[in-house]
Coordinates of C-alpha atoms in Angstrom, one line a residue:
Chain A
X87 CA 108.7 124.4 74.6
X88 CA 107.6 127.8 73.3
X89 CA 104.5 128.1 71.2
X90 CA 104.7 131.8 70.3
X91 CA 107.8 134.1 70.3
X92 CA 107.5 137.7 69.5
X93 CA 110.7 139.8 69.2
X94 CA 110.9 143.6 68.9
X95 CA 107.8 143.8 66.8
X96 CA 106.5 147.1 65.6
X97 CA 103.8 147.9 63.2
X98 CA 103.5 151.2 61.5
X99 CA 100.6 152.6 59.5
X100 CA 100.6 155.6 57.4
X101 CA 97.9 158.1 58.1
X102 CA 95.7 159.7 55.6
X103 CA 94.3 158.7 52.2
X104 CA 95.9 156.7 49.4
X105 CA 95.4 158.9 46.3
X106 CA 97.1 160.9 43.7
X107 CA 99.2 162.8 46.3
X108 CA 100.3 159.5 47.7
X109 CA 101.2 158.3 44.2
X110 CA 103.4 161.2 43.4
X111 CA 105.1 161.1 46.8
X112 CA 105.8 157.4 46.2
X113 CA 107.4 158.3 42.9
X114 CA 109.5 161.0 44.4
X115 CA 110.8 158.7 47.0
X116 CA 111.4 156.1 44.4
X117 CA 113.4 158.3 42.1
X118 CA 115.4 159.7 44.9
X119 CA 116.7 156.2 45.3
X120 CA 115.8 156.1 49.0
X121 CA 114.5 152.9 50.4
X122 CA 111.4 152.0 48.5
X123 CA 107.9 152.1 49.9
X124 CA 108.3 148.5 50.7
X125 CA 105.6 148.2 53.3
X126 CA 103.0 150.4 51.8
X127 CA 103.8 153.0 54.4
X128 CA 106.7 154.7 52.8
X129 CA 109.9 154.8 54.7
X130 CA 109.7 154.7 58.4
X131 CA 111.9 157.5 59.2
X132 CA 111.5 158.2 62.9
X133 CA 109.6 161.3 63.7
X134 CA 107.7 161.5 60.4
X135 CA 104.4 163.0 61.1
X136 CA 102.2 161.0 58.8
X137 CA 103.1 157.7 60.5
X138 CA 101.3 156.0 63.2
X139 CA 102.9 153.3 65.4
X140 CA 100.1 150.8 66.2
X141 CA 102.7 148.6 68.0
X142 CA 106.0 149.8 69.4
X143 CA 108.8 147.3 69.9
X144 CA 106.8 144.4 71.6
X145 CA 108.5 141.3 72.8
X146 CA 107.0 138.4 74.6
X147 CA 106.9 134.6 74.6
X148 CA 104.2 132.1 75.2
X149 CA 104.8 128.6 76.4
X150 CA 102.9 125.7 75.0
X151 CA 99.5 125.2 76.7
X152 CA 99.6 128.6 78.3
X153 CA 96.6 130.9 78.4
X154 CA 97.5 134.6 77.8
X155 CA 94.9 137.4 78.1
X156 CA 95.7 140.4 76.1
X157 CA 94.0 143.5 77.5
X158 CA 94.0 147.2 76.8
X159 CA 91.7 150.0 75.8
X160 CA 90.4 150.5 72.3
X161 CA 93.3 151.5 70.0
X162 CA 95.9 150.0 72.3
X163 CA 97.1 147.7 69.5
X164 CA 95.3 144.4 70.6
X165 CA 93.8 143.8 67.2
X166 CA 96.9 144.7 65.4
X167 CA 98.8 142.3 67.5
X168 CA 96.3 139.5 66.7
X169 CA 96.5 140.3 63.0
X170 CA 100.2 140.0 63.1
X171 CA 100.1 136.7 65.0
X172 CA 97.5 135.3 62.7
X173 CA 99.7 136.3 59.8
X174 CA 97.1 138.5 58.1
X175 CA 99.6 141.3 57.8
X176 CA 103.3 141.4 58.3
X177 CA 105.2 143.4 61.1
X178 CA 107.1 146.5 60.1
X179 CA 110.0 145.4 62.2
X180 CA 111.0 142.4 64.3
X181 CA 110.2 138.7 64.1
X182 CA 107.3 136.5 65.1
X183 CA 107.8 132.7 65.4
X184 CA 104.9 130.2 65.8
X185 CA 104.7 126.6 66.4
X186 CA 101.8 124.5 65.2
X187 CA 98.5 125.1 63.6
X188 CA 96.9 128.5 64.3
X189 CA 93.2 128.9 64.6
X190 CA 91.6 132.2 65.1
X191 CA 88.1 133.1 66.3
X192 CA 88.7 136.6 64.8
X193 CA 85.5 138.1 63.6
X194 CA 84.2 134.6 62.9
X195 CA 81.4 135.6 60.4
X196 CA 83.9 136.2 57.6
X197 CA 84.3 133.6 55.0
X198 CA 80.6 132.8 54.8
X199 CA 78.9 133.1 51.4
X200 CA 75.2 134.0 51.6
X201 CA 74.3 132.1 48.5
X202 CA 75.7 128.8 49.8
X203 CA 73.9 126.6 52.2
X204 CA 74.8 126.0 55.8
X205 CA 76.4 122.7 54.9
X206 CA 78.5 124.2 52.1
X207 CA 79.6 127.1 54.3
X208 CA 80.7 124.8 57.1
X209 CA 83.0 123.1 54.6
X210 CA 84.1 126.4 53.0
X211 CA 84.9 128.0 56.3
X212 CA 86.7 124.9 57.5
X213 CA 89.1 124.7 54.5
X214 CA 89.8 128.4 54.7
X215 CA 91.0 127.9 58.2
X216 CA 93.2 125.1 57.0
X217 CA 91.2 122.0 57.7
X218 CA 90.9 119.1 55.2
X219 CA 87.6 118.1 53.9
X220 CA 87.9 114.7 55.5
X221 CA 88.6 116.3 58.9
X222 CA 85.4 118.5 58.5
X223 CA 83.3 115.4 57.5
X224 CA 84.4 113.7 60.7
X225 CA 83.5 116.6 62.9
X226 CA 80.5 117.7 60.8
X227 CA 77.8 116.4 63.2
X228 CA 79.5 117.8 66.3
X229 CA 79.8 121.2 64.6
X230 CA 76.1 121.3 63.6
X231 CA 75.0 120.1 67.0
X232 CA 77.1 122.7 68.8
X233 CA 75.7 125.5 66.6
X234 CA 72.1 124.1 66.9
X235 CA 71.3 124.7 63.3
X236 CA 70.4 121.2 62.2
X237 CA 67.1 122.2 60.6
X238 CA 68.7 124.9 58.3
X239 CA 71.6 123.0 56.8
X240 CA 70.2 123.1 53.2
X241 CA 69.1 126.7 53.4
X242 CA 71.3 129.5 52.0
X243 CA 73.0 131.3 54.9
X244 CA 71.7 134.6 53.7
X245 CA 68.3 133.6 55.1
X246 CA 69.8 132.8 58.5
X247 CA 69.2 135.1 61.4
X248 CA 72.4 137.0 62.2
X249 CA 72.8 135.1 65.5
X250 CA 72.4 131.8 63.7
X251 CA 75.1 132.6 61.2
X252 CA 77.5 133.7 63.9
X253 CA 76.9 130.6 65.9
X254 CA 77.5 128.4 62.9
X255 CA 80.8 130.2 62.1
X256 CA 81.9 130.0 65.7
X257 CA 81.2 126.3 65.8
X258 CA 83.4 125.6 62.8
X259 CA 86.2 127.5 64.4
X260 CA 85.7 125.9 67.7
X261 CA 86.3 122.5 66.2
X262 CA 89.4 123.4 64.3
X263 CA 91.6 121.9 67.1
X264 CA 94.5 124.1 66.6
X265 CA 97.7 124.2 68.6
X266 CA 97.3 127.9 69.1
X267 CA 93.9 129.5 69.4
X268 CA 93.3 133.2 69.1
X269 CA 90.0 134.4 70.6
X270 CA 88.9 137.9 70.0
X271 CA 85.7 139.3 71.5
X272 CA 83.7 136.5 69.9
X273 CA 81.9 135.8 73.0
X274 CA 79.7 138.8 72.3
X275 CA 77.8 136.7 69.7
X276 CA 74.8 134.7 70.7
X277 CA 72.7 134.5 73.8
X278 CA 73.8 133.6 77.3
X279 CA 73.3 129.9 76.7
X280 CA 75.5 129.9 73.6
X281 CA 78.1 132.0 75.4
X282 CA 78.3 129.5 78.3
X283 CA 78.7 126.7 75.7
X284 CA 81.5 128.6 74.1
X285 CA 83.3 129.1 77.4
X286 CA 82.9 125.5 78.2
X287 CA 84.4 124.7 74.8
X288 CA 87.3 127.0 75.3
X289 CA 88.0 125.4 78.7
X290 CA 88.0 121.9 76.9
X291 CA 90.4 123.2 74.4
X292 CA 92.7 124.5 77.2
X293 CA 92.6 121.1 78.9
X294 CA 93.7 119.6 75.6
X295 CA 96.9 121.5 75.9
X296 CA 96.2 124.2 73.4
X297 CA 97.9 127.6 73.7
X298 CA 95.3 130.4 74.0
X299 CA 95.6 134.1 73.2
X300 CA 92.5 135.7 74.5
X301 CA 91.3 139.2 73.9
X302 CA 88.4 140.7 75.8
X303 CA 87.3 143.9 77.4
X304 CA 85.5 141.9 80.0
X305 CA 87.9 141.5 82.9
X306 CA 85.9 138.7 84.5
X307 CA 86.2 136.6 81.4
X308 CA 89.9 137.1 81.0
X309 CA 90.4 136.2 84.7
X310 CA 88.2 133.1 84.2
X311 CA 90.1 131.9 81.2
X312 CA 93.7 133.1 81.5
X313 CA 96.5 132.7 83.9
X314 CA 98.9 135.3 82.4
X315 CA 98.0 138.8 81.3
X316 CA 99.6 141.2 78.8
X317 CA 98.6 144.8 79.1
X318 CA 98.9 147.1 76.1
X319 CA 98.6 150.8 76.2
X320 CA 99.0 153.0 73.0
X321 CA 101.0 150.3 71.3
X322 CA 103.4 149.7 74.1
X323 CA 103.7 146.7 76.3
X324 CA 103.0 148.0 79.8
X325 CA 102.9 144.8 81.8
X326 CA 103.3 141.1 81.2
X327 CA 102.8 138.5 84.0
X328 CA 100.2 137.4 86.4
X329 CA 96.7 138.1 84.9
X330 CA 95.3 139.7 88.1
X331 CA 98.1 142.2 88.3
X332 CA 97.7 143.0 84.6
X333 CA 94.0 143.6 85.0
X334 CA 94.5 145.7 88.1
X335 CA 96.9 147.9 86.3
X336 CA 94.6 148.3 83.4
X337 CA 91.6 149.1 85.6
X338 CA 93.6 151.6 87.5
X339 CA 94.6 153.4 84.3
X340 CA 91.0 153.3 83.0
X341 CA 89.7 154.8 86.3
X342 CA 92.3 157.6 86.2
X343 CA 91.5 158.5 82.6
X344 CA 87.8 158.5 83.3
X345 CA 88.3 161.2 85.8
X346 CA 89.9 163.5 83.2
X347 CA 87.5 165.5 81.1
X348 CA 87.4 165.0 77.4
X349 CA 89.7 167.6 75.8
X350 CA 88.8 168.9 72.4
X351 CA 91.7 169.4 70.1
X352 CA 91.4 172.2 67.5
X353 CA 91.8 170.7 64.0
X354 CA 92.5 172.6 60.8
X355 CA 88.9 173.5 60.7
X356 CA 88.3 172.0 57.3
X357 CA 84.7 171.1 56.8
X358 CA 83.6 167.8 55.3
Chain B
X154 CA 110.3 136.2 78.9
X155 CA 113.1 134.4 80.6
X156 CA 112.0 131.0 79.3
X157 CA 115.0 129.1 78.1
X158 CA 114.7 127.9 74.5
X159 CA 115.2 124.2 74.5
X160 CA 117.4 122.9 71.6
X161 CA 114.6 120.9 70.1
X162 CA 112.4 124.0 69.6
X163 CA 110.8 123.8 66.2
X164 CA 108.9 126.6 64.5
X165 CA 106.3 126.1 61.9
X166 CA 106.1 129.7 60.8
X167 CA 108.5 132.5 61.0
X168 CA 107.1 136.0 60.2
X169 CA 109.4 138.8 59.3
X170 CA 108.9 142.1 57.6
X171 CA 110.6 141.0 54.4
X172 CA 109.7 138.4 51.9
X173 CA 111.8 137.1 49.0
X174 CA 111.0 138.9 45.8
X175 CA 109.8 135.8 44.1
X176 CA 108.3 132.9 46.0
X177 CA 105.9 130.3 45.0
X178 CA 104.6 128.6 48.2
X179 CA 103.7 125.4 46.3
X180 CA 103.8 123.2 49.3
X181 CA 101.5 125.5 51.3
X182 CA 99.2 125.7 48.3
X183 CA 99.1 122.0 48.0
X184 CA 98.1 121.8 51.7
X185 CA 95.2 124.0 50.9
X186 CA 94.1 122.0 47.9
X187 CA 90.7 121.4 49.4
X188 CA 90.2 125.1 49.5
X189 CA 90.9 125.3 45.8
X190 CA 88.5 122.4 45.2
X191 CA 85.7 124.0 47.1
X192 CA 86.3 127.3 45.4
X193 CA 86.0 125.7 42.0
X194 CA 82.9 123.9 43.1
X195 CA 81.5 127.1 44.4
X196 CA 82.3 129.1 41.1
X197 CA 80.6 126.4 39.0
X198 CA 77.6 125.6 41.2
X199 CA 76.7 128.7 43.1
X200 CA 76.9 130.8 40.0
X201 CA 73.8 129.2 38.8
X202 CA 71.8 129.2 42.0
X203 CA 68.5 130.9 41.7
X204 CA 68.5 130.5 37.9
X205 CA 66.0 128.5 35.8
X206 CA 68.3 127.6 33.0
X207 CA 71.2 126.7 35.4
X208 CA 74.4 125.5 33.7
X209 CA 72.7 125.9 30.3
X210 CA 73.9 129.4 30.4
X211 CA 77.4 128.1 29.7
X212 CA 76.1 127.2 26.2
X213 CA 73.7 130.0 25.7
X214 CA 76.1 132.8 26.3
X215 CA 78.7 132.0 23.6
X216 CA 76.0 130.9 21.2
X217 CA 74.3 134.3 21.4
X218 CA 77.6 136.1 20.7
X219 CA 78.5 133.7 17.9
X220 CA 75.2 134.3 16.1
X221 CA 75.4 138.1 16.6
X222 CA 79.1 138.2 15.4
X223 CA 78.3 136.0 12.4
X224 CA 75.4 138.3 11.5
X225 CA 77.2 141.5 12.0
X226 CA 80.8 140.7 10.8
X227 CA 80.1 137.8 8.6
X228 CA 76.8 138.7 6.8
X229 CA 76.8 142.5 7.0
X230 CA 80.5 143.5 7.0
X231 CA 81.6 140.5 5.1
X232 CA 84.8 139.7 6.9
X233 CA 86.8 136.9 5.1
X234 CA 87.3 133.9 7.4
X235 CA 90.3 132.0 5.9
X236 CA 87.9 129.5 4.2
X237 CA 86.7 128.4 7.6
X238 CA 82.8 128.3 7.9
X239 CA 82.0 131.7 9.6
X240 CA 80.1 130.1 12.4
X241 CA 83.1 128.0 13.4
X242 CA 85.5 130.8 12.9
X243 CA 83.6 133.2 15.2
X244 CA 82.7 130.6 17.8
X245 CA 86.3 129.3 18.2
X246 CA 87.5 132.8 18.6
X247 CA 84.8 133.7 21.0
X248 CA 85.4 130.6 23.2
X249 CA 89.1 131.1 23.6
X250 CA 88.6 134.8 24.2
X251 CA 85.9 134.3 26.8
X252 CA 88.2 131.9 28.5
X253 CA 91.1 134.3 28.5
X254 CA 88.9 137.3 29.6
X255 CA 87.3 135.3 32.4
X256 CA 90.6 134.1 33.7
X257 CA 92.0 137.7 33.6
X258 CA 89.0 139.6 34.9
X259 CA 88.3 137.1 37.7
X260 CA 91.9 137.1 38.9
X261 CA 92.3 140.9 38.5
X262 CA 89.6 141.5 41.2
X263 CA 90.5 138.8 43.7
X264 CA 92.3 141.0 46.2
X265 CA 89.7 143.7 46.3
X266 CA 86.7 141.4 46.0
X267 CA 87.8 139.1 48.8
X268 CA 89.2 142.0 50.9
X269 CA 86.9 141.2 53.8
X270 CA 88.2 137.7 53.9
X271 CA 91.8 138.5 53.4
X272 CA 91.8 140.9 56.3
X273 CA 90.4 138.3 58.6
X274 CA 92.0 134.9 57.9
X275 CA 95.4 133.8 56.7
X276 CA 95.7 131.3 53.9
X277 CA 98.0 131.3 50.9
X278 CA 96.4 134.0 48.8
X279 CA 97.5 132.5 45.6
X280 CA 95.0 129.7 46.1
X281 CA 92.2 132.1 45.0
X282 CA 93.5 133.1 41.6
X283 CA 94.6 129.5 41.0
X284 CA 91.1 128.3 41.7
X285 CA 89.6 131.1 39.5
X286 CA 91.8 129.9 36.6
X287 CA 90.9 126.3 37.1
X288 CA 87.2 127.0 37.2
X289 CA 87.6 129.0 34.0
X290 CA 89.4 126.1 32.4
X291 CA 86.5 123.8 33.4
X292 CA 84.0 126.2 32.0
X293 CA 86.0 126.4 28.8
X294 CA 86.0 122.7 28.4
X295 CA 82.3 122.5 28.8
X296 CA 81.8 125.1 26.1
X297 CA 84.4 123.5 23.9
X298 CA 82.2 120.4 24.1
X299 CA 79.4 122.3 22.4
X300 CA 81.8 123.6 19.9
X301 CA 82.9 120.1 19.0
X302 CA 79.3 119.3 18.4
X303 CA 79.0 122.0 15.7
X304 CA 82.5 121.2 14.5
X305 CA 81.5 117.6 13.8
X306 CA 78.3 118.8 12.1
X307 CA 80.3 121.0 9.7
X308 CA 82.9 118.4 9.1
X309 CA 80.3 115.8 8.2
X310 CA 78.6 118.3 5.8
X311 CA 82.0 118.5 4.0
X312 CA 83.1 122.0 5.0
X313 CA 86.7 122.8 4.0
X314 CA 88.1 122.1 7.5
X315 CA 90.5 119.4 8.3
X316 CA 90.6 117.3 11.5
X317 CA 94.3 116.3 12.1
X318 CA 97.0 115.4 14.5
X319 CA 97.5 119.2 15.0
X320 CA 94.9 119.2 17.8
X321 CA 97.6 117.8 20.2
X322 CA 98.7 121.4 20.6
X323 CA 95.3 122.4 22.0
X324 CA 96.2 121.6 25.7
X325 CA 99.3 123.7 25.5
X326 CA 97.3 126.6 24.2
X327 CA 94.7 126.2 26.9
X328 CA 97.4 126.1 29.5
X329 CA 99.2 129.1 28.0
X330 CA 96.1 131.1 27.9
X331 CA 95.3 130.3 31.5
X332 CA 98.8 131.3 32.6
X333 CA 98.6 134.6 30.7
X334 CA 95.3 135.4 32.3
X335 CA 96.7 134.4 35.7
X336 CA 99.9 136.5 35.3
X337 CA 98.2 139.6 34.1
X338 CA 95.3 139.2 36.5
X339 CA 97.7 138.9 39.5
X340 CA 99.6 141.9 38.3
X341 CA 96.5 144.1 38.0
X342 CA 95.1 142.7 41.2
X343 CA 98.2 143.7 43.1
X344 CA 98.2 147.2 41.6
X345 CA 94.6 147.7 42.6
X346 CA 95.2 147.1 46.2
X347 CA 96.7 150.5 46.5
X348 CA 95.2 152.4 43.5
X349 CA 91.8 151.6 42.2
X350 CA 92.3 153.3 38.9
X351 CA 92.9 150.0 37.1
X352 CA 89.6 148.7 38.1
X353 CA 88.1 151.4 36.0
X354 CA 90.4 150.8 33.1
X355 CA 90.2 147.1 32.8
X356 CA 86.7 146.7 31.2
X357 CA 87.3 149.1 28.2
X358 CA 90.9 147.9 27.8
X359 CA 89.7 144.4 27.7
X360 CA 87.2 145.2 25.0
X361 CA 89.9 147.0 22.9
X362 CA 92.1 144.0 23.4
X363 CA 89.5 141.7 21.9
X364 CA 89.4 143.8 18.8
X365 CA 93.1 143.5 18.5
X366 CA 93.1 139.7 19.0
X367 CA 91.8 138.4 15.7
X368 CA 88.5 137.3 17.2
X369 CA 86.4 139.0 14.5
X370 CA 88.8 139.0 11.7
X371 CA 91.8 136.7 10.6
X372 CA 95.3 138.0 10.9
X373 CA 95.7 137.5 7.2
X374 CA 93.2 140.3 6.6
X375 CA 95.4 142.9 8.2
X376 CA 98.0 144.8 6.2
X377 CA 101.5 143.4 6.7
X378 CA 102.8 146.3 8.8
X379 CA 99.9 145.9 11.2
X380 CA 100.3 142.2 11.3
X381 CA 103.8 142.7 12.7
X382 CA 102.4 144.8 15.5
X383 CA 99.5 142.5 16.1
X384 CA 101.7 139.4 16.7
X385 CA 103.2 141.2 19.7
X386 CA 99.8 140.7 21.3
X387 CA 100.2 137.3 22.9
X388 CA 96.5 136.5 22.2
X389 CA 96.9 136.8 18.5
X390 CA 99.1 133.7 17.9
X391 CA 97.0 131.8 20.5
X392 CA 93.8 132.5 18.6
X393 CA 95.3 131.9 15.2
X394 CA 97.0 128.7 16.3
X395 CA 93.9 127.5 18.0
X396 CA 91.9 127.9 14.8
X397 CA 94.7 126.4 12.7
X398 CA 95.0 123.3 15.0
X399 CA 91.3 122.7 14.8
X400 CA 90.6 123.4 11.2
X401 CA 93.8 123.4 9.3
X402 CA 93.0 126.7 7.7
X403 CA 94.7 130.1 8.1
X404 CA 98.3 131.0 8.6
X405 CA 100.5 130.3 11.5
X406 CA 104.2 130.8 11.9
X407 CA 105.9 129.0 14.7
X408 CA 107.9 132.0 15.7
X409 CA 104.8 134.0 16.2
X410 CA 103.7 131.5 18.7
X411 CA 107.2 131.4 20.4
X412 CA 107.1 135.1 20.8
X413 CA 103.7 134.8 22.4
X414 CA 104.9 132.0 24.8
X415 CA 107.8 134.2 25.8
X416 CA 105.6 137.2 26.4
X417 CA 103.3 135.0 28.5
X418 CA 106.1 133.8 30.7
X419 CA 107.4 137.3 31.3
X420 CA 103.9 138.5 32.2
X421 CA 103.5 135.5 34.5
X422 CA 106.7 136.1 36.4
X423 CA 106.1 139.8 36.7
X424 CA 102.5 139.1 37.9
X425 CA 103.6 136.6 40.5
X426 CA 106.3 138.9 41.9
X427 CA 103.9 141.8 42.0
X428 CA 101.2 139.7 43.7
X429 CA 103.8 138.4 46.2
X430 CA 104.8 141.9 47.1
X431 CA 101.2 143.1 47.4
X432 CA 100.3 140.2 49.6
X433 CA 102.5 141.4 52.4
X434 CA 100.6 144.6 53.1
X435 CA 97.3 144.0 51.3
X436 CA 95.4 143.8 54.5
X437 CA 96.6 147.3 55.3
X438 CA 96.0 149.0 52.0
X439 CA 92.9 147.2 50.6

């Protein structure tokens, strides 16, 4: 059974600022009766210079219980892909289908309110991610023990150290028990001990039959967690298959590019 | 890629570039009811963290305005109040207006104020404006309690006000005001995701709107020509009916209220459509 299916998905962004100029060009488009600026990017006529394709015609499928590592350099479209999969923004073309509850460890610190206590934030974060209050109560002790913040439960989160806050946020997400789990660079939070605990937790989740989409720059981690790999480069899917092959291809490209000197492109020369 | 799709394949979410023009994901919102509950709880409790007076502020704020208005517009300017004791006249107007303006201003900033959250996690966005309106209703009910205290006081002292069956209309007025604030707030919120101009315009417009909403003078005081314009403001019939239902004084025509209900519904539908459209790309334009 499939867990994720992505078909011909592209995501287009418009470059530049949204301001008065933008407003008038929207109006011009509108009055000309052309297709409306339905995506907030204006029309997507091919070749338009102010458009940026963050993802170009991506298709892939993930089986239930599979672990897929998504790799690529900065700006390859990994985060955009995750945003689309976690339904934060809609694709410009194509279709994404998902089966089951989706949990994401995307920038876990969000959704915390500094004025609220650790306890309140655990509940708040949990319901934002789609849990019920009852579920959270049932897992509460485990979440707190995992984060190791027992002493600070009744203290406003704004007085937490940054590592403590992140740990607490990660713990809530780690106990969501989703059917699809998206993990994005979260393992950079916390110290080595917490990192190990996180990886152990992710491995537990994998054993439980959860589908994992894992994004990391650290090749070792990807190899450790994932069996399949998806390699993105400038918005295009370069390779999908065995994780070792995907990483090899990625690393080969990185090496080749490192040998090229940085080229400076002349800009319009406008000073800020 | 070559996985055969088994016939029993079931999807829980299908994401495509297009969304229907008008959609109310009521079932999804219901699934997230705990989020609404906790949001209301947060609005009501956390707002008073690190204060000494705590929830007493709910009472102090409208009382200060009422006393000030009574002094300025009642005692100095001498606005007639349709035989209603000025204190009750001003307080009732202030309460319903406060309620409307909190509903409106809170919902109008949801998309920009929660931008950080909206770009990180998916949940039905409409849950946030809904919880804002519900917590405003709760706040209104608390404040209405203190109003009833003064109301009883004036009633017992034999002021020319009448307690009658008409108060059954109050829940409808409260609901209508909430929906008006929700619709308008959603509309402004969705426009501000792209252009922030409205954020600048809302506070002064809201103040002007208050002057045009019969909070500090009764509709009967305005010249007939202006009355006809004023009733197009959906808040005017609400405020006038609110006072009439409570105190049995003033003038209320049923068609004024019907116009206001109609305007409210139109604004609500436009607001929800606009919010729905903005929701799709909000994470990219915020």
